[in-house]
PDB file of C-alpha atoms in Angstrom:
ATOM      1  CA  UNK A 250      35.774  22.717   4.526  1.00 65.00           C
ATOM      2  CA  UNK A 251      32.765  24.093   2.628  1.00 65.00           C
ATOM      3  CA  UNK A 252      34.272  22.912  -0.627  1.00 68.00           C
ATOM      4  CA  UNK A 253      34.592  19.381   0.763  1.00 69.00           C
ATOM      5  CA  UNK A 254      30.968  19.390   1.921  1.00 74.00           C
ATOM      6  CA  UNK A 255      29.879  20.648  -1.490  1.00 69.00           C
ATOM      7  CA  UNK A 256      31.821  17.911  -3.287  1.00 72.00           C
ATOM      8  CA  UNK A 257      30.368  15.241  -0.969  1.00 79.00           C
ATOM      9  CA  UNK A 258      26.833  16.536  -1.563  1.00 69.00           C
ATOM     10  CA  UNK A 259      27.345  16.511  -5.338  1.00 73.00           C
ATOM     11  CA  UNK A 260      28.653  12.925  -5.206  1.00 77.00           C
ATOM     12  CA  UNK A 261      25.700  11.739  -3.068  1.00 76.00           C
ATOM     13  CA  UNK A 262      23.159  13.444  -5.332  1.00 74.00           C
ATOM     14  CA  UNK A 263      24.853  12.037  -8.437  1.00 77.00           C
ATOM     15  CA  UNK A 264      24.791   8.506  -7.001  1.00 80.00           C
ATOM     16  CA  UNK A 265      21.096   8.858  -6.104  1.00 76.00           C
ATOM     17  CA  UNK A 266      20.354  10.055  -9.623  1.00 78.00           C
ATOM     18  CA  UNK A 267      22.222   7.143 -11.163  1.00 84.00           C
ATOM     19  CA  UNK A 268      20.405   4.628  -8.924  1.00 81.00           C
ATOM     20  CA  UNK A 269      17.007   6.148  -9.679  1.00 78.00           C
ATOM     21  CA  UNK A 270      17.633   6.316 -13.431  1.00 82.00           C
ATOM     22  CA  UNK A 271      18.966   2.738 -13.488  1.00 86.00           C
ATOM     23  CA  UNK A 272      15.906   1.437 -11.616  1.00 84.00           C
ATOM     24  CA  UNK A 273      13.592   3.343 -13.965  1.00 83.00           C
ATOM     25  CA  UNK A 274      15.372   1.918 -16.999  1.00 86.00           C
ATOM     26  CA  UNK A 275      15.142  -1.642 -15.637  1.00 86.00           C
ATOM     27  CA  UNK A 276      11.438  -1.248 -14.845  1.00 85.00           C
ATOM     28  CA  UNK A 277      10.809   0.003 -18.362  1.00 86.00           C
ATOM     29  CA  UNK A 278      12.091  -3.350 -19.654  1.00 84.00           C
ATOM     30  CA  UNK A 279      10.883  -5.523 -16.766  1.00 81.00           C
ATOM     31  CA  UNK A 280       8.763  -7.785 -18.966  1.00 84.00           C
ATOM     32  CA  UNK A 281      11.508  -8.339 -21.532  1.00 85.00           C
ATOM     33  CA  UNK A 282      14.065  -9.013 -18.805  1.00 84.00           C
ATOM     34  CA  UNK A 283      11.568 -11.215 -16.882  1.00 85.00           C
ATOM     35  CA  UNK A 284      12.391  -9.422 -13.656  1.00 82.00           C
ATOM     36  CA  UNK A 285       9.279 -10.831 -11.952  1.00 79.00           C
ATOM     37  CA  UNK A 286      10.993 -14.216 -11.932  1.00 80.00           C
ATOM     38  CA  UNK A 287      13.723 -12.967  -9.610  1.00 81.00           C
ATOM     39  CA  UNK A 288      12.791 -13.365  -5.933  1.00 79.00           C
ATOM     40  CA  UNK A 289      14.717 -11.710  -3.106  1.00 79.00           C
ATOM     41  CA  UNK A 290      14.933 -13.448   0.266  1.00 73.00           C
ATOM     42  CA  UNK A 291      17.559 -11.322   1.975  1.00 76.00           C
ATOM     43  CA  UNK A 292      16.680 -11.244   5.724  1.00 76.00           C
ATOM     44  CA  UNK A 293      17.151  -7.471   5.914  1.00 79.00           C
ATOM     45  CA  UNK A 294      14.817  -6.900   2.956  1.00 79.00           C
ATOM     46  CA  UNK A 295      12.211  -9.286   4.375  1.00 73.00           C
ATOM     47  CA  UNK A 296      12.286  -7.393   7.650  1.00 74.00           C
ATOM     48  CA  UNK A 297      12.188  -4.033   5.859  1.00 75.00           C
ATOM     49  CA  UNK A 298       9.057  -5.098   3.971  1.00 71.00           C
ATOM     50  CA  UNK A 299       7.669  -6.699   7.152  1.00 63.00           C
ATOM     51  CA  UNK A 300       7.563 -10.169   5.621  1.00 64.00           C
ATOM     52  CA  UNK A 301       9.504 -12.075   8.238  1.00 60.00           C
ATOM     53  CA  UNK A 302       6.526 -13.883   9.763  1.00 70.00           C
ATOM     54  CA  UNK A 303       5.771 -17.361   8.436  1.00 76.00           C
ATOM     55  CA  UNK A 304       2.117 -18.318   9.114  1.00 76.00           C
ATOM     56  CA  UNK A 305       2.947 -21.512  11.001  1.00 84.00           C
ATOM     57  CA  UNK A 306       4.385 -21.998  14.466  1.00 85.00           C
ATOM     58  CA  UNK A 307       4.115 -25.723  15.184  1.00 93.00           C
ATOM     59  CA  UNK A 308       4.563 -29.016  13.389  1.00 93.00           C
ATOM     60  CA  UNK A 309       5.062 -32.719  14.053  1.00 95.00           C
ATOM     61  CA  UNK A 310       8.442 -34.448  13.827  1.00 95.00           C
ATOM     62  CA  UNK A 311       8.145 -38.114  12.911  1.00 95.00           C
ATOM     63  CA  UNK A 312      11.001 -40.364  11.740  1.00 94.00           C
ATOM     64  CA  UNK A 313      13.246 -37.300  11.258  1.00 92.00           C
ATOM     65  CA  UNK A 314      10.603 -35.718   9.002  1.00 94.00           C
ATOM     66  CA  UNK A 315       8.940 -32.459  10.044  1.00 94.00           C
ATOM     67  CA  UNK A 316       5.297 -32.150   8.992  1.00 95.00           C
ATOM     68  CA  UNK A 317       3.422 -28.844   9.002  1.00 93.00           C
ATOM     69  CA  UNK A 318       0.621 -27.140   7.102  1.00 92.00           C
ATOM     70  CA  UNK A 319       0.095 -23.677   5.652  1.00 85.00           C
ATOM     71  CA  UNK A 320      -3.146 -22.661   3.938  1.00 80.00           C
ATOM     72  CA  UNK A 321      -4.288 -26.242   3.234  1.00 84.00           C
ATOM     73  CA  UNK A 322      -0.834 -27.175   1.919  1.00 88.00           C
ATOM     74  CA  UNK A 323       0.996 -29.981   3.716  1.00 92.00           C
ATOM     75  CA  UNK A 324       4.758 -29.492   3.928  1.00 92.00           C
ATOM     76  CA  UNK A 325       7.430 -32.047   4.743  1.00 93.00           C
ATOM     77  CA  UNK A 326      10.727 -30.444   5.781  1.00 91.00           C
ATOM     78  CA  UNK A 327       9.645 -27.148   4.165  1.00 86.00           C
ATOM     79  CA  UNK A 328       8.818 -28.890   0.869  1.00 89.00           C
ATOM     80  CA  UNK A 329       5.172 -28.790  -0.349  1.00 88.00           C
ATOM     81  CA  UNK A 330       3.796 -32.318  -0.641  1.00 90.00           C
ATOM     82  CA  UNK A 331       0.013 -32.412  -0.619  1.00 90.00           C
ATOM     83  CA  UNK A 332      -3.070 -30.199  -0.806  1.00 87.00           C
ATOM     84  CA  UNK A 333      -5.833 -31.057   1.643  1.00 83.00           C
ATOM     85  CA  UNK A 334      -8.869 -29.249   3.011  1.00 82.00           C
ATOM     86  CA  UNK A 335      -8.747 -30.323   6.659  1.00 87.00           C
ATOM     87  CA  UNK A 336      -6.393 -29.104   9.412  1.00 90.00           C
ATOM     88  CA  UNK A 337      -3.815 -31.521  10.764  1.00 93.00           C
ATOM     89  CA  UNK A 338      -4.440 -32.744  14.298  1.00 95.00           C
ATOM     90  CA  UNK A 339      -1.317 -34.825  14.897  1.00 95.00           C
ATOM     91  CA  UNK A 340       0.679 -37.809  13.758  1.00 96.00           C
ATOM     92  CA  UNK A 341       2.280 -41.058  14.876  1.00 97.00           C
ATOM     93  CA  UNK A 342       5.023 -43.385  13.700  1.00 96.00           C
ATOM     94  CA  UNK A 343       3.621 -46.868  13.207  1.00 93.00           C
ATOM     95  CA  UNK A 344       6.607 -49.162  12.553  1.00 88.00           C
ATOM     96  CA  UNK A 345       7.760 -47.964   9.100  1.00 91.00           C
ATOM     97  CA  UNK A 346       4.616 -45.939   8.422  1.00 95.00           C
ATOM     98  CA  UNK A 347       3.897 -42.308   9.296  1.00 97.00           C
ATOM     99  CA  UNK A 348       0.218 -41.680  10.010  1.00 97.00           C
ATOM    100  CA  UNK A 349      -1.128 -38.121  10.099  1.00 97.00           C
ATOM    101  CA  UNK A 350      -4.664 -37.381  11.266  1.00 96.00           C
ATOM    102  CA  UNK A 351      -7.257 -34.813  10.216  1.00 95.00           C
ATOM    103  CA  UNK A 352     -10.786 -34.810  11.592  1.00 93.00           C
ATOM    104  CA  UNK A 353     -11.987 -37.305   8.982  1.00 91.00           C
ATOM    105  CA  UNK A 354      -8.909 -38.859   7.334  1.00 94.00           C
ATOM    106  CA  UNK A 355      -5.620 -40.600   7.990  1.00 96.00           C
ATOM    107  CA  UNK A 356      -2.822 -39.505   5.657  1.00 97.00           C
ATOM    108  CA  UNK A 357      -0.014 -42.003   5.140  1.00 97.00           C
ATOM    109  CA  UNK A 358       3.649 -41.311   4.406  1.00 97.00           C
ATOM    110  CA  UNK A 359       6.736 -43.502   4.371  1.00 96.00           C
ATOM    111  CA  UNK A 360       9.651 -42.741   6.675  1.00 94.00           C
ATOM    112  CA  UNK A 361      11.412 -40.836   3.879  1.00 94.00           C
ATOM    113  CA  UNK A 362       8.523 -38.368   3.646  1.00 93.00           C
ATOM    114  CA  UNK A 363       6.967 -39.860   0.531  1.00 94.00           C
ATOM    115  CA  UNK A 364       3.184 -39.726   0.221  1.00 95.00           C
ATOM    116  CA  UNK A 365       1.472 -43.140   0.184  1.00 96.00           C
ATOM    117  CA  UNK A 366      -2.258 -42.482   0.368  1.00 95.00           C
ATOM    118  CA  UNK A 367      -5.264 -41.314   2.373  1.00 94.00           C
ATOM    119  CA  UNK A 368      -7.739 -43.404   4.353  1.00 94.00           C
ATOM    120  CA  UNK A 369     -11.233 -42.190   5.180  1.00 91.00           C
ATOM    121  CA  UNK A 370     -14.802 -43.330   5.755  1.00 88.00           C
ATOM    122  CA  UNK A 371     -14.615 -45.758   2.833  1.00 89.00           C
ATOM    123  CA  UNK A 372     -11.820 -47.604   4.684  1.00 91.00           C
ATOM    124  CA  UNK A 373     -13.894 -47.589   7.910  1.00 90.00           C
ATOM    125  CA  UNK A 374     -11.785 -44.937   9.633  1.00 93.00           C
ATOM    126  CA  UNK A 375     -13.756 -43.527  12.620  1.00 93.00           C
ATOM    127  CA  UNK A 376     -15.239 -40.082  11.981  1.00 91.00           C
ATOM    128  CA  UNK A 377     -14.831 -36.798  13.872  1.00 94.00           C
ATOM    129  CA  UNK A 378     -11.244 -37.448  14.951  1.00 96.00           C
ATOM    130  CA  UNK A 379      -9.887 -35.143  17.647  1.00 96.00           C
ATOM    131  CA  UNK A 380      -6.439 -36.609  18.318  1.00 96.00           C
ATOM    132  CA  UNK A 381      -4.192 -39.535  17.460  1.00 97.00           C
ATOM    133  CA  UNK A 382      -1.770 -41.484  19.627  1.00 96.00           C
ATOM    134  CA  UNK A 383      -0.165 -44.828  20.387  1.00 96.00           C
ATOM    135  CA  UNK A 384      -0.857 -47.454  23.034  1.00 94.00           C
ATOM    136  CA  UNK A 385       1.600 -50.359  23.205  1.00 92.00           C
ATOM    137  CA  UNK A 386       2.536 -49.796  19.565  1.00 92.00           C
ATOM    138  CA  UNK A 387      -1.029 -49.702  18.232  1.00 95.00           C
ATOM    139  CA  UNK A 388      -2.825 -46.617  16.862  1.00 96.00           C
ATOM    140  CA  UNK A 389      -5.484 -44.906  18.960  1.00 96.00           C
ATOM    141  CA  UNK A 390      -7.970 -42.279  17.802  1.00 96.00           C
ATOM    142  CA  UNK A 391      -9.838 -39.973  20.129  1.00 96.00           C
ATOM    143  CA  UNK A 392     -13.143 -39.033  18.485  1.00 94.00           C
ATOM    144  CA  UNK A 393     -16.333 -37.297  19.569  1.00 93.00           C
ATOM    145  CA  UNK A 394     -17.965 -40.696  19.975  1.00 90.00           C
ATOM    146  CA  UNK A 395     -15.146 -42.129  22.094  1.00 93.00           C
ATOM    147  CA  UNK A 396     -11.742 -43.783  21.863  1.00 95.00           C
ATOM    148  CA  UNK A 397     -10.895 -46.244  19.107  1.00 95.00           C
ATOM    149  CA  UNK A 398      -7.925 -48.605  18.877  1.00 95.00           C
ATOM    150  CA  UNK A 399      -6.828 -49.969  15.531  1.00 94.00           C
ATOM    151  CA  UNK A 400      -4.545 -52.725  14.354  1.00 94.00           C
ATOM    152  CA  UNK A 401      -1.138 -52.297  12.773  1.00 90.00           C
ATOM    153  CA  UNK A 402      -2.533 -52.143   9.228  1.00 91.00           C
ATOM    154  CA  UNK A 403      -5.315 -49.681  10.075  1.00 93.00           C
ATOM    155  CA  UNK A 404      -8.169 -51.804   8.726  1.00 91.00           C
ATOM    156  CA  UNK A 405      -9.911 -52.761  11.982  1.00 93.00           C
ATOM    157  CA  UNK A 406     -11.003 -50.400  14.768  1.00 94.00           C
ATOM    158  CA  UNK A 407     -12.571 -51.186  18.127  1.00 94.00           C
ATOM    159  CA  UNK A 408     -14.337 -48.771  20.479  1.00 93.00           C
ATOM    160  CA  UNK A 409     -12.417 -49.019  23.745  1.00 91.00           C
ATOM    161  CA  UNK A 410     -11.391 -47.115  26.891  1.00 89.00           C
ATOM    162  CA  UNK A 411      -7.643 -46.939  27.540  1.00 88.00           C
ATOM    163  CA  UNK A 412      -5.278 -45.342  30.037  1.00 90.00           C
ATOM    164  CA  UNK A 413      -1.709 -44.267  29.316  1.00 90.00           C
ATOM    165  CA  UNK A 414      -2.133 -43.372  25.649  1.00 94.00           C
ATOM    166  CA  UNK A 415       0.846 -41.487  24.223  1.00 94.00           C
ATOM    167  CA  UNK A 416      -0.941 -38.693  22.373  1.00 96.00           C
ATOM    168  CA  UNK A 417       0.636 -36.825  19.496  1.00 95.00           C
ATOM    169  CA  UNK A 418       2.163 -33.476  20.438  1.00 94.00           C
ATOM    170  CA  UNK A 419       3.369 -30.720  18.149  1.00 94.00           C
ATOM    171  CA  UNK A 420       6.735 -28.967  18.426  1.00 94.00           C
ATOM    172  CA  UNK A 421       7.810 -25.390  17.574  1.00 93.00           C
ATOM    173  CA  UNK A 422       9.070 -24.935  14.016  1.00 90.00           C
ATOM    174  CA  UNK A 423      12.877 -24.394  14.025  1.00 89.00           C
ATOM    175  CA  UNK A 424      14.091 -21.063  12.674  1.00 86.00           C
ATOM    176  CA  UNK A 425      16.143 -22.845   9.990  1.00 87.00           C
ATOM    177  CA  UNK A 426      12.961 -24.466   8.665  1.00 87.00           C
ATOM    178  CA  UNK A 427      11.164 -21.114   8.737  1.00 85.00           C
ATOM    179  CA  UNK A 428      13.939 -19.634   6.595  1.00 82.00           C
ATOM    180  CA  UNK A 429      13.441 -22.427   4.067  1.00 82.00           C
ATOM    181  CA  UNK A 430       9.689 -21.825   4.144  1.00 83.00           C
ATOM    182  CA  UNK A 431      10.212 -18.131   3.458  1.00 77.00           C
ATOM    183  CA  UNK A 432      11.937 -19.083   0.235  1.00 74.00           C
ATOM    184  CA  UNK A 433       9.097 -21.460  -0.662  1.00 70.00           C
ATOM    185  CA  UNK A 434       6.186 -19.127   0.050  1.00 68.00           C
ATOM    186  CA  UNK A 435       5.302 -16.604  -2.651  1.00 62.00           C
ATOM    187  CA  UNK A 436       3.924 -14.201  -0.045  1.00 60.00           C
ATOM    188  CA  UNK A 437       7.263 -14.107   1.768  1.00 61.00           C
ATOM    189  CA  UNK A 438       9.401 -13.514  -1.291  1.00 69.00           C
ATOM    190  CA  UNK A 439      10.042 -10.009  -2.587  1.00 77.00           C
ATOM    191  CA  UNK A 440      10.008  -9.637  -6.342  1.00 81.00           C
ATOM    192  CA  UNK A 441      12.858  -7.657  -7.850  1.00 83.00           C
ATOM    193  CA  UNK A 442      10.277  -5.429  -9.548  1.00 85.00           C
ATOM    194  CA  UNK A 443       8.773  -4.614  -6.135  1.00 81.00           C
ATOM    195  CA  UNK A 444      12.162  -3.407  -4.912  1.00 82.00           C
ATOM    196  CA  UNK A 445      12.761  -1.357  -8.064  1.00 85.00           C
ATOM    197  CA  UNK A 446       9.303   0.219  -7.862  1.00 85.00           C
ATOM    198  CA  UNK A 447       9.888   1.055  -4.205  1.00 83.00           C
ATOM    199  CA  UNK A 448      13.118   2.845  -5.067  1.00 82.00           C
ATOM    200  CA  UNK A 449      11.554   4.710  -8.007  1.00 83.00           C
ATOM    201  CA  UNK A 450       8.546   6.010  -6.080  1.00 82.00           C
ATOM    202  CA  UNK A 451      10.498   6.519  -2.856  1.00 79.00           C
ATOM    203  CA  UNK A 452       8.419   4.176  -0.696  1.00 78.00           C
ATOM    204  CA  UNK A 453      11.484   2.020  -0.099  1.00 79.00           C
ATOM    205  CA  UNK A 454      12.881   4.863   2.003  1.00 78.00           C
ATOM    206  CA  UNK A 455       9.823   5.136   4.241  1.00 75.00           C
ATOM    207  CA  UNK A 456       7.007   7.630   4.638  1.00 74.00           C
ATOM    208  CA  UNK A 457       9.155  10.605   3.606  1.00 78.00           C
ATOM    209  CA  UNK A 458      10.733   8.769   0.695  1.00 75.00           C
ATOM    210  CA  UNK A 459       8.409  10.220  -1.928  1.00 78.00           C
ATOM    211  CA  UNK A 460       9.544  13.723  -0.942  1.00 84.00           C
ATOM    212  CA  UNK A 461      13.140  12.643  -1.510  1.00 78.00           C
ATOM    213  CA  UNK A 462      12.234  11.481  -5.020  1.00 78.00           C
ATOM    214  CA  UNK A 463      10.295  14.709  -5.620  1.00 79.00           C
ATOM    215  CA  UNK A 464      13.361  16.713  -4.624  1.00 80.00           C
ATOM    216  CA  UNK A 465      15.538  14.586  -6.885  1.00 77.00           C
ATOM    217  CA  UNK A 466      13.195  15.091  -9.841  1.00 78.00           C
ATOM    218  CA  UNK A 467      13.012  18.838  -9.221  1.00 84.00           C
ATOM    219  CA  UNK A 468      16.805  18.962  -9.166  1.00 79.00           C
ATOM    220  CA  UNK A 469      16.949  17.099 -12.487  1.00 77.00           C
ATOM    221  CA  UNK A 470      14.421  19.584 -13.922  1.00 81.00           C
ATOM    222  CA  UNK A 471      16.467  22.541 -12.673  1.00 79.00           C
ATOM    223  CA  UNK A 472      19.662  21.119 -14.165  1.00 75.00           C
ATOM    224  CA  UNK A 473      17.884  20.449 -17.452  1.00 74.00           C
ATOM    225  CA  UNK A 474      16.474  24.001 -17.581  1.00 78.00           C
ATOM    226  CA  UNK A 475      19.872  25.485 -16.745  1.00 75.00           C
ATOM    227  CA  UNK A 476      21.384  23.461 -19.544  1.00 71.00           C
ATOM    228  CA  UNK A 477      18.724  24.630 -21.998  1.00 70.00           C
ATOM    229  CA  UNK A 478      19.096  28.293 -21.037  1.00 67.00           C
ATOM    230  CA  UNK A 479      22.857  27.940 -21.131  1.00 63.00           C
ATOM    231  CA  UNK A 480      22.705  26.693 -24.712  1.00 59.00           C
ATOM    232  CA  UNK A 481      20.303  29.515 -25.606  1.00 63.00           C
ATOM    233  CA  UNK A 482      22.622  32.145 -24.143  1.00 58.00           C
ATOM    234  CA  UNK A 483      25.601  30.775 -26.075  1.00 57.00           C
ATOM    235  CA  UNK A 484      23.665  30.786 -29.316  1.00 55.00           C
TER     236      UNK A 484
END
């Protein structure tokens, strides 16, 4: 019984030593092996490193395309498309044109999610937009100065008061899209070097992990000293 426990302990310690030494060796050549280029997106690892949260909860689905923004980056179906410095307020589908609104611009996409262009004050778009919607197929903007209705080509706007406007509403981001976003976002990927460093310094194993590594190193030192003294005794 005791012999079996001893053998099991020796095997476990040997495996830990091999893992630690392998990780140390890989880290020593991390630059040459370009280990920083390898990103890990395993769900268990993301949860272990507390990187499961994607900083976006809602988006707008228009013509089977899901629009959302993270840190001034506009994403379409989890793919980065456009940098902009204003938060999205909503979007509408205008025939074969997708129109997204910020507080001072209209951003245009085709129904395949391709970027077309941006309209602003120079194109006489009303300022201080608060929401966007549709009324009998025509675009409507709610602004601080009132409600504006435009034509189908967005080049003429009239100040008007309307009832029954279908305002843009966001939807929760599906979990499948969040998983794709995790792979896109640098902050939610774990570099292979981060994992190796965590194993080498013990932090991968939690708060007490460094003591485990200390014990492992002390054991290696003891074995090395025993080997040295053993050789000395033989000589």
